Amino acid sequence: MFAATAVLVAVVAVAAACGSDSDRPEGAVDTELCPFPLVVTVTSKAGEAVGTTALRFDFAGPSRIVLRNATTGRTAQLDSSGSHAVDTRTGSITFRGHQVWYWAGGDQVPFMTTDGTGSLVAPTFVLDPGSSRASVVDPCARVAPARPSTRPRATHAPWRLPAYALSRIAYAGLTPLLGRLVRHDHVHLDVVVNGRKVTVPAGVGLAEPVDGGPCPAGSQLQGDCVTHHIYAAAVANSPLHTHSASGLIHVEPDRPGTYTLGQFFDEWGVRLDSRCIGGYCAGKGKELRAYLDGHRIGGDPRRIVLGNRQEIALIFGSQGDFADIPTYRGGWPGLGCGGKGEPSC
């Protein structure tokens, strides 16, 4: 329901005349993604290419993106020099070379580059990566006063959303979405420290989360909807993210892959290993235990592979804190699709 790839209609349009420029010299100002106002100016040279729009992207040919920190004046430049082609029989789009990706709406904030050849296969625009190699771009880090740290926080709870969300997504080894979802599953995570529940915040894995308010009237009050605050990304979606503070983790990739609890904690920016969670480490009669669907599991909890309708509980404390293992009764947003043994999405 909250996927980044909700619009699935391709509209083909003739691009500007050969050699013409489409400039936005004043730039667009994004005030939410970075710890400072970010000015984004896009200048495109479409040439004779046939432009097209698919999902949240406009394909208009080579372009230049200039980033500016409105506080310090520091700038950085990205050049998207690649090309694209539209198969007029099917509507599929093939992209080649060096592409800088940003959503056509909003402030056109870049979040990723690809190098090589790939395609979005019509009619639903499933991503075929082909030979393309993806790299996360954090525009905030490019023009920050100093290079931001990606070191996970070893502090006491609460753990709010980290700054430089795209840098954290990259640190987790995750790739923001380009194509239609090939999987949509849900995991519920409980974190309990010394007998107190720790909130898993809304917006983990969302580059610039925006509060869209409650679910539409008539929706069932379950899953994310119980919180009355549903967040969606304005810039980019990681395959692992939270839309609310319900503890639900959405697994929504656009390409096949295995996703782990460790990756989620990495993009959240919170330390997790076999002994520690955040600033809490085993010792002096206390320990960290992990439970999957009510059963204790050994080893490093980072290695837990995320499936569908799992209840994961991470509990730190002394012996008495493990008497009551959390269970999830909030209701699942959907049946799940694209995972092992599930129907395709």
Coordinates of C-alpha atoms in Angstrom, one line a residue, residues 5-329:
T5 CA 6.4 2.2 -7.0
A6 CA 2.7 2.9 -6.9
V7 CA 2.3 4.5 -10.4
L8 CA 2.6 1.8 -13.0
V9 CA 1.6 3.6 -16.3
A10 CA 4.2 4.6 -18.9
V11 CA 3.5 7.8 -20.8
V12 CA 5.7 8.4 -23.8
A13 CA 6.3 12.1 -24.8
V14 CA 8.5 13.8 -27.4
A15 CA 11.5 15.5 -25.8
A16 CA 12.6 19.0 -26.4
A17 CA 14.2 20.0 -29.7
C18 CA 17.7 19.0 -30.5
G19 CA 20.3 20.9 -28.3
S20 CA 17.7 22.7 -26.2
D21 CA 18.2 23.1 -22.5
S22 CA 15.6 22.9 -19.7
D23 CA 17.0 24.8 -16.8
R24 CA 16.0 25.3 -13.2
P25 CA 18.6 27.9 -12.3
E26 CA 16.8 28.9 -9.1
G27 CA 17.0 25.4 -7.8
A28 CA 14.6 23.5 -5.6
V29 CA 15.1 23.7 -1.8
D30 CA 14.7 20.6 0.3
T31 CA 14.6 21.3 4.0
E32 CA 13.9 17.9 5.5
L33 CA 16.4 15.4 4.2
C34 CA 19.7 17.0 5.4
P35 CA 20.6 18.7 8.7
F36 CA 20.7 21.9 6.5
P37 CA 18.7 23.2 3.6
L38 CA 19.7 21.5 0.4
V39 CA 19.4 23.3 -2.9
V40 CA 19.1 21.1 -6.0
T41 CA 19.4 22.5 -9.5
V42 CA 18.9 20.2 -12.5
T43 CA 19.9 21.1 -16.0
S44 CA 19.0 18.6 -18.8
K45 CA 20.0 18.3 -22.4
A46 CA 17.6 15.9 -24.0
G47 CA 18.9 16.2 -27.6
E48 CA 16.9 14.1 -30.0
A49 CA 16.1 11.4 -27.6
V50 CA 12.5 10.3 -27.0
G51 CA 11.6 11.1 -23.4
T52 CA 9.4 8.8 -21.4
T53 CA 8.0 8.6 -17.9
A54 CA 7.7 5.4 -15.9
L55 CA 6.9 4.8 -12.2
R56 CA 8.4 7.9 -10.5
F57 CA 11.0 8.7 -13.1
D58 CA 11.4 10.9 -16.1
F59 CA 13.8 9.7 -18.7
A60 CA 14.9 12.8 -20.6
G61 CA 18.6 12.2 -21.5
P62 CA 21.8 13.5 -20.0
S63 CA 21.6 16.0 -17.2
R64 CA 23.7 17.9 -14.7
I65 CA 22.7 18.1 -11.0
V66 CA 24.2 20.7 -8.8
L67 CA 23.9 20.4 -5.0
R68 CA 24.4 23.3 -2.6
N69 CA 24.4 23.5 1.1
A70 CA 22.4 26.6 1.7
T71 CA 24.0 27.2 5.1
T72 CA 27.7 26.9 4.1
G73 CA 27.5 27.4 0.4
R74 CA 29.4 24.2 -0.3
T75 CA 28.6 22.7 -3.6
A76 CA 28.9 19.3 -5.5
Q77 CA 28.1 18.3 -9.0
L78 CA 26.7 15.1 -10.4
D79 CA 26.6 14.4 -14.2
S80 CA 24.2 11.9 -15.6
S81 CA 25.7 11.1 -19.0
G82 CA 23.8 7.9 -19.8
S83 CA 21.2 7.2 -22.4
H84 CA 17.9 5.4 -22.6
A85 CA 15.7 3.8 -25.3
V86 CA 12.0 3.0 -25.4
D87 CA 10.8 -0.2 -27.0
T88 CA 7.8 1.2 -28.8
R89 CA 6.2 -2.3 -29.1
T90 CA 6.2 -3.1 -25.4
G91 CA 6.9 0.2 -23.6
S92 CA 9.9 -1.3 -21.8
I93 CA 12.8 1.1 -21.1
T94 CA 16.5 0.3 -21.4
F95 CA 19.0 2.5 -19.6
R96 CA 22.7 2.6 -20.4
G97 CA 25.9 4.2 -19.1
H98 CA 26.1 6.4 -16.0
Q99 CA 22.6 7.3 -14.7
V100 CA 21.8 9.6 -11.7
W101 CA 18.4 8.6 -10.3
Y102 CA 15.9 10.9 -8.6
W103 CA 12.1 11.0 -8.5
A104 CA 10.5 13.3 -11.0
G105 CA 8.2 14.9 -8.4
G106 CA 9.3 16.8 -5.4
D107 CA 12.7 18.4 -5.3
Q108 CA 14.4 16.0 -7.7
V109 CA 16.9 14.9 -5.0
P110 CA 19.4 12.3 -6.3
F111 CA 19.7 9.1 -4.3
M112 CA 21.5 6.6 -6.5
T113 CA 23.7 6.1 -9.6
T114 CA 23.9 3.1 -12.0
D115 CA 26.6 2.2 -14.4
G116 CA 26.0 -0.3 -17.2
T117 CA 22.9 -1.5 -18.9
G118 CA 19.6 -2.4 -17.3
S119 CA 15.9 -2.1 -18.1
L120 CA 12.4 -1.6 -16.6
V121 CA 10.3 -4.2 -18.2
A122 CA 6.7 -3.1 -19.2
P123 CA 3.9 -3.3 -18.5
T124 CA 4.6 -3.3 -14.7
F125 CA 8.2 -2.1 -15.0
V126 CA 10.0 -4.8 -13.1
L127 CA 13.7 -4.1 -12.8
D128 CA 16.0 -6.2 -14.9
P129 CA 19.4 -5.1 -13.5
G130 CA 21.3 -6.6 -16.4
S131 CA 25.0 -5.5 -16.2
S132 CA 24.1 -2.3 -14.3
R133 CA 25.9 -1.6 -11.0
A134 CA 24.1 0.5 -8.4
S135 CA 25.7 2.9 -5.9
V136 CA 23.8 4.9 -3.3
V137 CA 24.3 8.7 -3.4
D138 CA 23.8 10.7 -0.3
P139 CA 23.5 14.3 -1.5
C140 CA 23.6 15.5 2.1
A141 CA 27.0 13.9 2.7
R142 CA 28.3 15.3 -0.5
V143 CA 27.9 18.9 0.7
A144 CA 28.1 18.4 4.5
P145 CA 30.6 20.5 6.5
A146 CA 32.4 17.2 7.4
R147 CA 32.0 13.6 6.3
P148 CA 29.3 12.0 8.4
S149 CA 30.1 9.0 10.5
T150 CA 28.3 5.7 9.7
R151 CA 29.4 4.1 13.0
P152 CA 26.4 2.5 14.6
R153 CA 25.3 4.2 17.9
A154 CA 26.5 2.5 21.1
T155 CA 24.3 4.7 23.3
H156 CA 21.3 4.1 25.6
A157 CA 17.8 4.1 24.2
P158 CA 15.8 5.8 22.8
W159 CA 17.2 5.5 19.3
R160 CA 15.6 8.0 17.0
L161 CA 16.0 8.2 13.3
P162 CA 19.6 8.8 12.2
A163 CA 20.8 11.7 10.2
Y164 CA 22.1 11.1 6.7
A165 CA 19.6 8.3 6.0
L166 CA 21.0 7.5 2.6
S167 CA 24.5 7.0 4.0
R168 CA 23.1 4.6 6.5
I169 CA 21.2 2.7 3.7
A170 CA 24.5 2.4 1.9
Y171 CA 26.3 1.2 5.0
A172 CA 23.7 -1.5 5.4
G173 CA 24.5 -2.8 1.9
L174 CA 21.0 -2.0 0.7
T175 CA 19.9 -0.5 -2.6
P176 CA 17.0 2.0 -2.9
L177 CA 14.1 0.9 -5.1
L178 CA 14.0 1.6 -8.9
G179 CA 11.5 -0.9 -10.2
R180 CA 8.2 -2.6 -9.2
L181 CA 8.2 -4.6 -6.0
V182 CA 9.0 -8.3 -6.5
R183 CA 8.4 -9.1 -2.8
H184 CA 6.3 -7.6 0.0
D185 CA 6.5 -9.2 3.4
H186 CA 6.3 -8.0 7.0
V187 CA 8.2 -8.7 10.2
H188 CA 7.3 -7.4 13.7
L189 CA 10.2 -6.4 15.9
D190 CA 10.0 -6.0 19.7
V191 CA 13.0 -4.5 21.5
V192 CA 12.9 -4.7 25.3
V193 CA 15.7 -3.3 27.5
N194 CA 15.7 -3.8 31.3
G195 CA 12.0 -4.6 31.2
R196 CA 11.0 -1.5 29.2
K197 CA 9.9 -1.5 25.5
V198 CA 12.0 0.5 23.1
T199 CA 10.2 2.2 20.2
V200 CA 11.3 1.2 16.7
P201 CA 10.6 4.6 15.1
A202 CA 8.7 5.3 11.9
G203 CA 10.8 6.2 8.9
V204 CA 13.8 3.8 9.3
G205 CA 14.9 3.1 5.7
L206 CA 12.9 6.0 4.3
A207 CA 14.9 8.9 2.8
E208 CA 12.9 11.9 4.1
P209 CA 9.9 10.3 5.8
V210 CA 6.7 12.4 5.6
D211 CA 3.8 11.9 7.9
G212 CA 0.8 11.1 5.8
G213 CA -1.6 10.9 8.8
P214 CA -3.9 7.9 9.5
C215 CA -5.0 5.3 7.1
P216 CA -8.0 6.2 4.9
A217 CA -11.4 6.1 6.5
G218 CA -12.8 2.5 6.5
S219 CA -9.4 0.9 6.8
Q220 CA -9.0 -1.8 9.4
L221 CA -7.2 -0.5 12.5
Q222 CA -4.4 -3.0 12.4
G223 CA -0.8 -3.1 11.5
D224 CA 0.6 0.3 10.7
C225 CA -2.8 1.9 10.9
V226 CA -3.1 1.4 14.7
T227 CA -0.6 4.2 15.2
H228 CA -2.6 6.8 13.2
H229 CA 0.7 8.1 11.7
I230 CA 1.7 6.5 8.4
Y231 CA 5.0 7.7 6.9
A232 CA 6.1 7.5 3.3
A233 CA 9.4 8.6 1.7
A234 CA 9.8 11.8 -0.3
V235 CA 13.2 10.9 -1.8
A236 CA 13.8 7.1 -1.8
N237 CA 12.8 3.8 -0.2
S238 CA 15.2 1.2 1.1
P239 CA 14.0 -2.4 0.7
L240 CA 13.8 -2.6 4.5
H241 CA 11.8 0.2 6.2
T242 CA 9.2 1.2 8.7
H243 CA 6.0 3.1 7.9
S244 CA 5.0 3.6 11.5
A245 CA 6.1 3.2 15.1
S246 CA 4.2 -0.1 15.3
G247 CA 7.3 -2.3 15.2
L248 CA 6.4 -3.5 11.7
I249 CA 9.3 -3.9 9.3
H250 CA 8.4 -3.9 5.6
V251 CA 10.5 -6.1 3.3
E252 CA 9.9 -4.5 -0.1
P253 CA 12.7 -5.1 -2.6
D254 CA 12.6 -4.6 -6.4
R255 CA 15.1 -7.4 -7.0
P256 CA 15.7 -10.8 -5.5
G257 CA 17.8 -11.0 -2.4
T258 CA 18.2 -12.1 1.2
Y259 CA 17.6 -9.5 3.9
T260 CA 18.7 -9.7 7.6
L261 CA 18.0 -8.1 10.9
G262 CA 21.6 -6.9 11.0
Q263 CA 20.9 -4.8 7.8
F264 CA 17.9 -3.2 9.4
F265 CA 19.9 -2.2 12.5
D266 CA 22.7 -0.9 10.3
E267 CA 20.3 1.5 8.5
W268 CA 18.7 2.4 11.8
G269 CA 22.2 3.2 13.0
V270 CA 22.1 1.1 16.2
R271 CA 24.8 -1.3 17.2
L272 CA 23.6 -5.0 17.3
D273 CA 25.8 -8.1 17.8
S274 CA 25.7 -11.3 19.9
R275 CA 26.4 -9.4 23.1
C276 CA 25.3 -5.8 22.7
I277 CA 22.3 -3.7 21.5
G278 CA 23.1 0.0 21.4
G279 CA 24.9 0.9 24.6
Y280 CA 23.8 -2.2 26.5
C281 CA 26.2 -5.1 26.6
A282 CA 26.2 -8.5 28.4
G283 CA 27.9 -8.7 31.7
K284 CA 27.3 -8.4 35.5
G285 CA 24.3 -10.7 35.3
K286 CA 22.8 -9.3 32.2
E287 CA 22.6 -10.6 28.7
L288 CA 21.1 -10.1 25.3
R289 CA 18.7 -12.8 24.0
A290 CA 16.9 -13.1 20.6
Y291 CA 13.6 -14.9 20.1
L292 CA 12.0 -15.8 16.8
D293 CA 8.3 -16.6 16.9
G294 CA 8.7 -17.2 20.7
H295 CA 11.6 -19.6 20.5
R296 CA 15.0 -18.5 21.7
I297 CA 17.8 -18.7 19.0
G298 CA 21.5 -18.7 19.6
G299 CA 24.3 -17.0 17.8
D300 CA 24.5 -13.5 16.4
P301 CA 21.0 -12.0 16.0
R302 CA 22.3 -10.0 13.1
R303 CA 22.1 -13.1 11.0
I304 CA 18.4 -13.6 11.4
V305 CA 17.0 -13.8 7.8
L306 CA 13.7 -11.8 7.5
G307 CA 10.7 -13.8 6.4
N308 CA 7.0 -13.1 6.4
R309 CA 4.9 -12.7 9.5
Q310 CA 7.8 -13.3 11.9
E311 CA 7.8 -12.0 15.4
I312 CA 11.3 -11.1 16.5
A313 CA 12.0 -10.1 20.1
L314 CA 15.4 -8.8 21.3
I315 CA 15.5 -8.7 25.0
F316 CA 18.3 -7.3 27.1
G317 CA 18.3 -7.7 30.9
S318 CA 18.7 -10.0 33.8
Q319 CA 17.1 -13.4 34.4
G320 CA 13.7 -12.0 35.4
D321 CA 13.3 -10.0 32.3
F322 CA 13.0 -13.1 30.1
A323 CA 9.9 -14.5 31.8
D324 CA 7.5 -12.8 29.4
I325 CA 8.4 -13.1 25.7
P326 CA 6.5 -10.6 23.5
T327 CA 4.0 -11.8 21.0
Y328 CA 2.4 -9.8 18.2
R329 CA -1.3 -9.3 18.0

